[in-house]
Tab-separated table of C-alpha atoms (C1' of nucleotides) and ligand atoms in Angstrom:
chain	number	residue	atom	x	y	z
A	99	UNK	CA	94.861	-42.501	-47.276
A	100	UNK	CA	95.745	-41.279	-50.763
A	101	UNK	CA	93.056	-39.158	-52.304
A	102	UNK	CA	94.059	-40.835	-55.524
A	103	UNK	CA	92.612	-44.116	-54.266
A	104	UNK	CA	89.054	-42.810	-54.173
A	105	UNK	CA	89.699	-40.959	-57.376
A	106	UNK	CA	90.775	-44.044	-59.281
A	107	UNK	CA	87.817	-46.041	-58.019
A	108	UNK	CA	85.371	-43.321	-59.043
A	109	UNK	CA	87.010	-42.888	-62.417
A	110	UNK	CA	86.406	-46.567	-63.048
A	111	UNK	CA	82.816	-46.481	-61.820
A	112	UNK	CA	83.479	-48.809	-58.925
A	113	UNK	CA	81.650	-48.449	-55.650
A	114	UNK	CA	83.860	-47.345	-52.799
A	115	UNK	CA	84.273	-50.236	-50.385
A	116	UNK	CA	86.737	-50.975	-47.613
A	117	UNK	CA	88.442	-53.823	-49.414
A	118	UNK	CA	88.893	-51.886	-52.644
A	119	UNK	CA	90.260	-48.858	-50.835
A	120	UNK	CA	92.684	-50.879	-48.720
A	121	UNK	CA	93.941	-53.087	-51.546
A	122	UNK	CA	94.368	-50.263	-54.034
A	123	UNK	CA	96.200	-48.244	-51.380
A	124	UNK	CA	98.520	-51.215	-50.832
A	125	UNK	CA	99.409	-51.240	-54.523
A	126	UNK	CA	100.062	-47.510	-54.515
A	127	UNK	CA	102.397	-47.771	-51.540
A	128	UNK	CA	104.305	-50.761	-52.870
A	129	UNK	CA	107.047	-50.433	-55.468
A	130	UNK	CA	107.059	-54.106	-56.426
A	131	UNK	CA	104.278	-56.356	-57.634
A	132	UNK	CA	102.002	-58.142	-55.174
A	133	UNK	CA	100.742	-61.700	-55.093
A	134	UNK	CA	97.490	-62.673	-53.464
A	135	UNK	CA	99.387	-63.895	-50.415
A	136	UNK	CA	101.210	-60.569	-50.005
A	137	UNK	CA	97.884	-58.831	-49.818
A	138	UNK	CA	96.458	-61.333	-47.372
A	139	UNK	CA	99.498	-60.897	-45.131
A	140	UNK	CA	99.279	-57.121	-45.271
A	141	UNK	CA	95.603	-56.862	-44.455
A	142	UNK	CA	95.448	-59.429	-41.666
A	143	UNK	CA	92.035	-60.922	-41.056
A	144	UNK	CA	90.363	-57.849	-42.440
A	145	UNK	CA	88.996	-59.453	-45.606
A	146	UNK	CA	87.987	-62.871	-46.746
A	147	UNK	CA	90.301	-64.611	-49.236
A	148	UNK	CA	87.509	-64.679	-51.780
A	149	UNK	CA	87.009	-60.940	-51.508
A	150	UNK	CA	90.670	-60.374	-52.272
A	151	UNK	CA	90.482	-62.619	-55.335
A	152	UNK	CA	87.379	-60.847	-56.566
A	153	UNK	CA	88.858	-57.409	-55.955
A	154	UNK	CA	91.968	-58.301	-57.937
A	155	UNK	CA	89.809	-59.661	-60.745
A	156	UNK	CA	87.767	-56.481	-60.847
A	157	UNK	CA	90.887	-54.287	-60.909
A	158	UNK	CA	92.343	-56.314	-63.783
A	159	UNK	CA	89.118	-56.048	-65.770
A	160	UNK	CA	88.999	-52.288	-65.233
A	161	UNK	CA	92.607	-51.829	-66.312
A	162	UNK	CA	93.792	-50.670	-62.889
A	163	UNK	CA	96.299	-53.482	-62.407
A	164	UNK	CA	97.861	-56.056	-64.718
A	165	UNK	CA	99.005	-59.637	-64.168
A	166	UNK	CA	102.550	-60.937	-64.320
A	167	UNK	CA	102.903	-64.643	-65.144
A	168	UNK	CA	105.468	-66.779	-63.355
A	169	UNK	CA	106.746	-70.297	-63.151
A	170	UNK	CA	105.992	-70.605	-59.446
A	171	UNK	CA	102.220	-70.694	-59.606
A	172	UNK	CA	101.617	-67.392	-57.925
A	173	UNK	CA	100.272	-64.739	-60.240
A	174	UNK	CA	101.531	-61.300	-59.311
A	175	UNK	CA	99.772	-57.998	-59.884
A	176	UNK	CA	101.035	-54.459	-60.376
A	177	UNK	CA	99.522	-51.053	-61.047
A	178	UNK	CA	99.070	-50.108	-64.663
A	179	UNK	CA	100.904	-46.901	-65.444
A	180	UNK	CA	99.995	-46.565	-69.100
A	181	UNK	CA	96.572	-45.635	-70.301
A	182	UNK	CA	94.899	-48.967	-69.659
A	183	UNK	CA	91.141	-49.104	-69.747
A	184	UNK	CA	88.304	-51.561	-69.311
A	185	UNK	CA	89.198	-54.720	-71.206
A	186	UNK	CA	92.198	-53.131	-72.881
A	187	UNK	CA	95.647	-53.247	-71.408
A	188	UNK	CA	98.715	-51.516	-72.836
A	189	UNK	CA	101.416	-52.617	-70.444
A	190	UNK	CA	104.057	-53.534	-72.962
A	191	UNK	CA	106.954	-53.291	-70.556
A	192	UNK	CA	109.031	-56.140	-69.244
A	193	UNK	CA	109.077	-57.577	-65.732
A	194	UNK	CA	111.988	-58.585	-63.571
A	195	UNK	CA	111.798	-61.143	-60.769
A	196	UNK	CA	114.698	-61.260	-58.338
A	197	UNK	CA	115.895	-64.798	-57.597
A	198	UNK	CA	117.252	-63.551	-54.285
A	199	UNK	CA	114.607	-61.332	-52.674
A	200	UNK	CA	111.803	-62.374	-55.075
A	201	UNK	CA	110.682	-58.802	-55.559
A	202	UNK	CA	108.966	-58.380	-58.915
A	203	UNK	CA	109.587	-55.097	-60.729
A	204	UNK	CA	107.779	-53.393	-63.574
A	205	UNK	CA	110.581	-52.065	-65.759
A	206	UNK	CA	108.340	-49.454	-67.301
A	207	UNK	CA	111.038	-48.032	-69.513
A	208	UNK	CA	112.084	-51.321	-71.056
A	209	UNK	CA	109.699	-52.015	-73.897
A	210	UNK	CA	108.917	-55.535	-75.098
A	211	UNK	CA	110.679	-55.929	-78.466
A	212	UNK	CA	108.546	-56.904	-81.423
A	213	UNK	CA	108.981	-60.293	-83.041
A	214	UNK	CA	108.693	-61.977	-86.389
A	215	UNK	CA	106.431	-64.961	-85.771
A	216	UNK	CA	106.016	-67.905	-88.156
A	217	UNK	CA	103.175	-67.646	-90.695
A	218	UNK	CA	99.724	-68.156	-89.178
A	219	UNK	CA	100.552	-67.176	-85.616
A	220	UNK	CA	98.601	-64.045	-84.703
A	221	UNK	CA	99.751	-62.532	-81.395
A	222	UNK	CA	97.429	-60.723	-79.017
A	223	UNK	CA	99.603	-60.356	-75.948
A	224	UNK	CA	103.262	-60.758	-75.092
A	225	UNK	CA	104.666	-61.426	-71.643
A	226	UNK	CA	108.363	-61.070	-71.058
A	227	UNK	CA	109.698	-61.911	-67.632
A	228	UNK	CA	113.390	-61.729	-66.855
A	229	UNK	CA	114.702	-63.285	-63.684
A	230	UNK	CA	118.050	-62.780	-62.036
A	231	UNK	CA	119.552	-60.492	-59.433
A	232	UNK	CA	117.938	-57.112	-58.868
A	233	UNK	CA	119.651	-53.739	-58.403
A	234	UNK	CA	119.185	-53.728	-54.640
A	235	UNK	CA	120.516	-57.277	-54.190
A	236	UNK	CA	123.512	-56.839	-56.506
A	237	UNK	CA	124.950	-53.988	-54.454
B	36	UNK	CA	108.398	-97.491	-77.930
B	37	UNK	CA	111.053	-95.112	-79.211
B	38	UNK	CA	114.558	-96.434	-78.722
B	39	UNK	CA	115.452	-92.829	-78.089
B	40	UNK	CA	113.505	-92.895	-74.829
B	41	UNK	CA	115.798	-95.441	-73.198
B	42	UNK	CA	118.732	-93.714	-74.807
B	43	UNK	CA	117.920	-90.325	-73.306
B	44	UNK	CA	117.362	-91.798	-69.863
B	45	UNK	CA	120.686	-93.639	-69.970
B	46	UNK	CA	122.525	-90.611	-71.273
B	47	UNK	CA	121.303	-88.719	-68.229
B	48	UNK	CA	122.182	-91.482	-65.806
B	49	UNK	CA	118.591	-92.074	-64.786
B	50	UNK	CA	117.352	-95.516	-63.897
B	51	UNK	CA	114.869	-96.904	-66.385
B	52	UNK	CA	111.442	-97.031	-64.786
B	53	UNK	CA	107.935	-97.385	-66.174
B	54	UNK	CA	106.886	-93.856	-65.288
B	55	UNK	CA	109.962	-92.250	-66.804
B	56	UNK	CA	109.660	-94.275	-69.992
B	57	UNK	CA	105.963	-93.560	-70.406
B	58	UNK	CA	106.168	-89.847	-69.610
B	59	UNK	CA	109.224	-89.212	-71.775
B	60	UNK	CA	107.568	-91.111	-74.633
B	61	UNK	CA	104.515	-88.876	-74.231
B	62	UNK	CA	106.667	-85.777	-74.667
B	63	UNK	CA	108.346	-87.225	-77.751
B	64	UNK	CA	105.010	-88.012	-79.392
B	65	UNK	CA	103.460	-84.650	-78.573
B	66	UNK	CA	104.159	-81.549	-80.621
B	67	UNK	CA	102.905	-79.093	-78.014
B	68	UNK	CA	103.866	-78.617	-74.399
B	69	UNK	CA	102.241	-80.671	-71.636
B	70	UNK	CA	100.911	-79.676	-68.244
B	71	UNK	CA	100.781	-82.059	-65.314
B	72	UNK	CA	97.096	-82.649	-65.967
B	73	UNK	CA	97.697	-83.576	-69.615
B	74	UNK	CA	100.058	-86.269	-68.469
B	75	UNK	CA	97.685	-87.537	-65.826
B	76	UNK	CA	94.922	-87.748	-68.413
B	77	UNK	CA	97.113	-89.581	-70.894
B	78	UNK	CA	98.408	-92.186	-68.499
B	79	UNK	CA	95.155	-93.025	-66.739
B	80	UNK	CA	95.537	-94.533	-63.304
B	81	UNK	CA	98.937	-95.884	-64.190
B	82	UNK	CA	100.946	-93.570	-61.931
B	83	UNK	CA	100.421	-91.649	-58.745
B	84	UNK	CA	100.167	-87.849	-59.039
B	85	UNK	CA	103.238	-87.474	-56.882
B	86	UNK	CA	105.260	-89.723	-59.169
B	87	UNK	CA	104.358	-87.533	-62.133
B	88	UNK	CA	105.436	-84.401	-60.272
B	89	UNK	CA	108.702	-86.005	-59.248
B	90	UNK	CA	109.393	-87.296	-62.743
B	91	UNK	CA	108.831	-83.843	-64.230
B	92	UNK	CA	111.100	-82.318	-61.604
B	93	UNK	CA	113.844	-84.829	-62.385
B	94	UNK	CA	113.561	-84.222	-66.124
B	95	UNK	CA	113.827	-80.464	-65.617
B	96	UNK	CA	116.898	-80.851	-63.405
B	97	UNK	CA	118.564	-83.094	-65.981
B	98	UNK	CA	117.876	-80.681	-68.818
B	99	UNK	CA	115.507	-83.047	-70.645
B	100	UNK	CA	112.502	-80.745	-70.482
B	101	UNK	CA	112.016	-77.056	-69.697
B	102	UNK	CA	109.206	-75.138	-68.026
B	103	UNK	CA	106.941	-72.562	-69.621
B	104	UNK	CA	105.383	-70.013	-67.272
B	105	UNK	CA	101.780	-68.952	-67.667
B	106	UNK	CA	99.149	-66.776	-66.100
B	107	UNK	CA	96.737	-69.660	-65.559
B	108	UNK	CA	98.618	-71.436	-62.806
B	109	UNK	CA	99.449	-74.523	-64.773
B	110	UNK	CA	103.124	-74.833	-65.565
B	111	UNK	CA	103.698	-76.484	-68.912
B	112	UNK	CA	106.704	-78.559	-69.927
B	113	UNK	CA	108.331	-79.260	-73.283
B	114	UNK	CA	111.324	-81.192	-74.553
B	115	UNK	CA	114.578	-79.303	-74.709
B	116	UNK	CA	115.973	-79.348	-78.218
B	117	UNK	CA	119.121	-77.377	-77.643
B	118	UNK	CA	122.089	-78.742	-75.804
B	119	UNK	CA	120.682	-78.478	-72.301
B	120	UNK	CA	122.428	-80.321	-69.536
B	121	UNK	CA	122.167	-80.933	-65.807
B	122	UNK	CA	121.423	-77.622	-64.144
B	123	UNK	CA	122.018	-75.629	-67.277
B	124	UNK	CA	119.291	-74.814	-69.743
B	125	UNK	CA	119.774	-73.049	-73.065
B	126	UNK	CA	116.230	-72.819	-74.364
B	127	UNK	CA	116.289	-69.236	-75.493
B	128	UNK	CA	113.333	-69.546	-77.854
B	129	UNK	CA	109.935	-68.038	-77.394
B	130	UNK	CA	106.667	-69.808	-76.569
B	131	UNK	CA	103.241	-69.337	-78.027
B	132	UNK	CA	99.997	-70.187	-76.227
B	133	UNK	CA	96.836	-70.345	-78.318
B	134	UNK	CA	93.892	-68.550	-76.715
B	135	UNK	CA	91.567	-70.768	-78.724
B	136	UNK	CA	92.858	-74.347	-78.473
B	137	UNK	CA	95.326	-73.628	-75.641
B	138	UNK	CA	98.084	-75.588	-77.323
B	139	UNK	CA	101.473	-74.298	-76.254
B	140	UNK	CA	104.192	-74.274	-78.914
B	141	UNK	CA	107.951	-74.007	-78.690
B	142	UNK	CA	108.878	-71.653	-81.515
B	143	UNK	CA	112.405	-72.978	-81.677
B	144	UNK	CA	113.420	-70.700	-84.500
B	145	UNK	CA	112.286	-67.477	-82.860
B	146	UNK	CA	115.060	-66.372	-80.564
B	147	UNK	CA	114.430	-64.241	-77.485
B	148	UNK	CA	115.775	-60.767	-78.303
B	149	UNK	CA	118.370	-59.343	-75.970
B	150	UNK	CA	117.526	-56.365	-73.798
B	151	UNK	CA	119.174	-53.368	-72.242
B	152	UNK	CA	118.244	-53.569	-68.568
B	153	UNK	CA	118.602	-50.696	-66.070
B	154	UNK	CA	121.886	-50.540	-64.159
B	155	UNK	CA	122.201	-53.170	-61.442
B	156	UNK	CA	119.785	-55.709	-62.871
B	157	UNK	CA	121.689	-58.880	-63.757
B	158	UNK	CA	119.575	-61.315	-65.780
B	159	UNK	CA	119.935	-65.078	-65.522
B	160	UNK	CA	116.912	-66.257	-67.455
B	161	UNK	CA	114.372	-64.728	-69.797
B	162	UNK	CA	110.893	-66.102	-70.461
B	163	UNK	CA	108.936	-64.739	-73.373
B	164	UNK	CA	105.436	-66.066	-73.872
B	165	UNK	CA	103.229	-64.781	-76.679
B	166	UNK	CA	99.548	-65.612	-76.656
B	167	UNK	CA	97.087	-65.263	-79.476
B	168	UNK	CA	95.714	-67.432	-82.271
B	169	UNK	CA	97.868	-70.304	-83.524
B	170	UNK	CA	98.496	-71.356	-87.111
B	171	UNK	CA	96.038	-74.247	-86.961
B	172	UNK	CA	93.253	-72.163	-85.433
B	173	UNK	CA	93.705	-69.175	-87.764
B	174	UNK	CA	93.085	-71.245	-90.905
C	161	DC	C1'	120.851	-114.275	-57.324
C	162	DG	C1'	121.377	-111.063	-53.052
C	163	DT	C1'	122.541	-106.479	-51.541
C	164	DT	C1'	122.468	-101.566	-52.033
C	165	DT	C1'	120.382	-97.635	-53.735
C	166	DT	C1'	116.731	-95.370	-56.068
C	167	DT	C1'	112.116	-94.784	-57.023
C	168	DT	C1'	107.304	-95.284	-56.069
C	169	DG	C1'	102.700	-95.015	-53.689
C	170	DC	C1'	100.132	-93.440	-50.022
C	171	DA	C1'	98.623	-90.275	-46.576
C	172	DA	C1'	98.573	-85.867	-45.102
C	173	DC	C1'	99.227	-81.207	-45.798
C	174	DT	C1'	99.710	-76.310	-47.940
C	175	DA	C1'	98.684	-73.016	-51.497
C	176	DT	C1'	95.826	-71.247	-55.202
C	177	DG	C1'	91.552	-70.289	-57.191
C	178	DT	C1'	86.261	-70.751	-58.152
C	179	DT	C1'	81.206	-70.960	-57.382
C	180	DG	C1'	76.535	-70.423	-55.149
C	181	DC	C1'	74.001	-68.206	-51.904
C	182	DA	C1'	72.452	-65.525	-48.064
C	183	DA	C1'	73.663	-61.380	-45.526
C	184	DT	C1'	75.459	-56.873	-45.650
C	185	DG	C1'	76.827	-52.415	-47.583
C	186	DT	C1'	76.643	-48.699	-51.169
C	187	DG	C1'	74.646	-45.293	-54.140
C	188	DG	C1'	70.775	-42.917	-55.702
C	189	DT	C1'	66.215	-41.081	-54.892
C	190	DA	C1'	62.103	-39.446	-52.558
D	98	DT	C1'	67.340	-38.626	-43.718
D	99	DA	C1'	64.992	-42.909	-44.890
D	100	DC	C1'	64.148	-46.182	-48.299
D	101	DC	C1'	65.023	-49.165	-52.087
D	102	DA	C1'	67.505	-51.552	-55.730
D	103	DC	C1'	71.566	-53.340	-56.722
D	104	DA	C1'	76.424	-54.528	-55.934
D	105	DT	C1'	79.595	-56.464	-52.880
D	106	DT	C1'	81.015	-59.427	-49.154
D	107	DG	C1'	81.612	-63.616	-46.205
D	108	DC	C1'	80.999	-68.279	-45.693
D	109	DA	C1'	80.899	-73.026	-47.034
D	110	DA	C1'	82.162	-76.147	-50.239
D	111	DC	C1'	84.697	-77.508	-53.960
D	112	DA	C1'	88.528	-77.958	-57.548
D	113	DT	C1'	93.274	-77.888	-59.010
D	114	DA	C1'	98.346	-77.505	-58.069
D	115	DG	C1'	102.177	-78.856	-55.606
D	116	DT	C1'	105.110	-80.693	-51.408
D	117	DT	C1'	106.877	-83.816	-47.728
D	118	DG	C1'	107.841	-88.067	-44.905
D	119	DC	C1'	107.962	-92.692	-44.820
D	120	DA	C1'	107.500	-97.544	-45.789
D	121	DA	C1'	107.117	-100.764	-49.716
D	122	DA	C1'	108.617	-101.936	-54.244
D	123	DA	C1'	111.655	-101.868	-58.000
D	124	DA	C1'	116.329	-100.986	-60.400
D	125	DA	C1'	121.132	-101.296	-60.537
D	126	DC	C1'	125.173	-103.649	-59.661
D	127	DG	C1'	128.329	-107.015	-58.175
E	543	MN	MN1	104.139	-54.291	-65.027
E	544	MN	MN1	110.251	-74.450	-75.400
E	545	ZN	ZN1	116.436	-58.623	-55.129
E	546	ZN	ZN1	95.145	-72.976	-81.565
DNA sequence: CGTTTTTTGCAACTATGTTGCAATGTGGTA
DNA sequence: TACCACATTGCAACATAGTTGCAAAAAACG
């Protein structure tokens, strides 16, 4: 068990519970993003579905993980690496979903380009998701 | 009834049915994107849920409409304005979802910027969705 | 028309996500 | 360490999203 798990929970003033420890650990061990189902599969019968949903919600609110939208109706989640805090995310990197292995990557070094929007449109958040063939699958 | 409705269906070699006519008409009259539920609400009990899903699927395959991903688990659809064809979409514009009125706009004149991806990542499609306050709501 | 082919409606099912409430667990304090 | 207040969990029930198989109905086509 990563010491960082407990650390992160404490830093965010969250009580230390089994589900939070296990789920946060899962994120830290995984290089891709995780959907609810991935977590359920990896924790077995250990936690109720509702608990997983609520844990994810809490982590998002605290700025520990961020969401990645998709066109397949399964929201994915990944660890925030920037200085995200309660109610304020700064994950302005792009995401890549592999059509082949369906791994979802945070491309932390590829920044979302800024845009010139038509008059009257005031942006608050930009999601950029590229799909295609990932580096492992294109070998 | 727009003559263009029948026209578009014929051009795509689709048989002319009530559901296709009604749903395509709906898209032509609407300026924003539509989710499945919007269509169900606007057509009453006229069509079965499954028929609506299948009609949307057919329209996407034919290049008549395109999907817009979101983080709220409701895929939205909008008319393709570029020269999209069967199995080949060219809608490289960005989308804007209003946090206030939740209208989803195709910003046809705002082109998705190109990106430098890490080595090995081969893109096939890019979705860029900006959320914030739309021009009508920011007045 | 009548025949062939496509589309539709229905039933049943899976996946995703939310809410209320009682039971349990955690953190802080005596 | 034992107790208490409060936060978190599990369960049941519900809501929305989407899929599949199959028989009935409707289009297309001659
Ligand atoms: Mn990310
Ligand atoms: Mn569009
Ligand atoms: Zn891959
Ligand atoms: Zn608006």
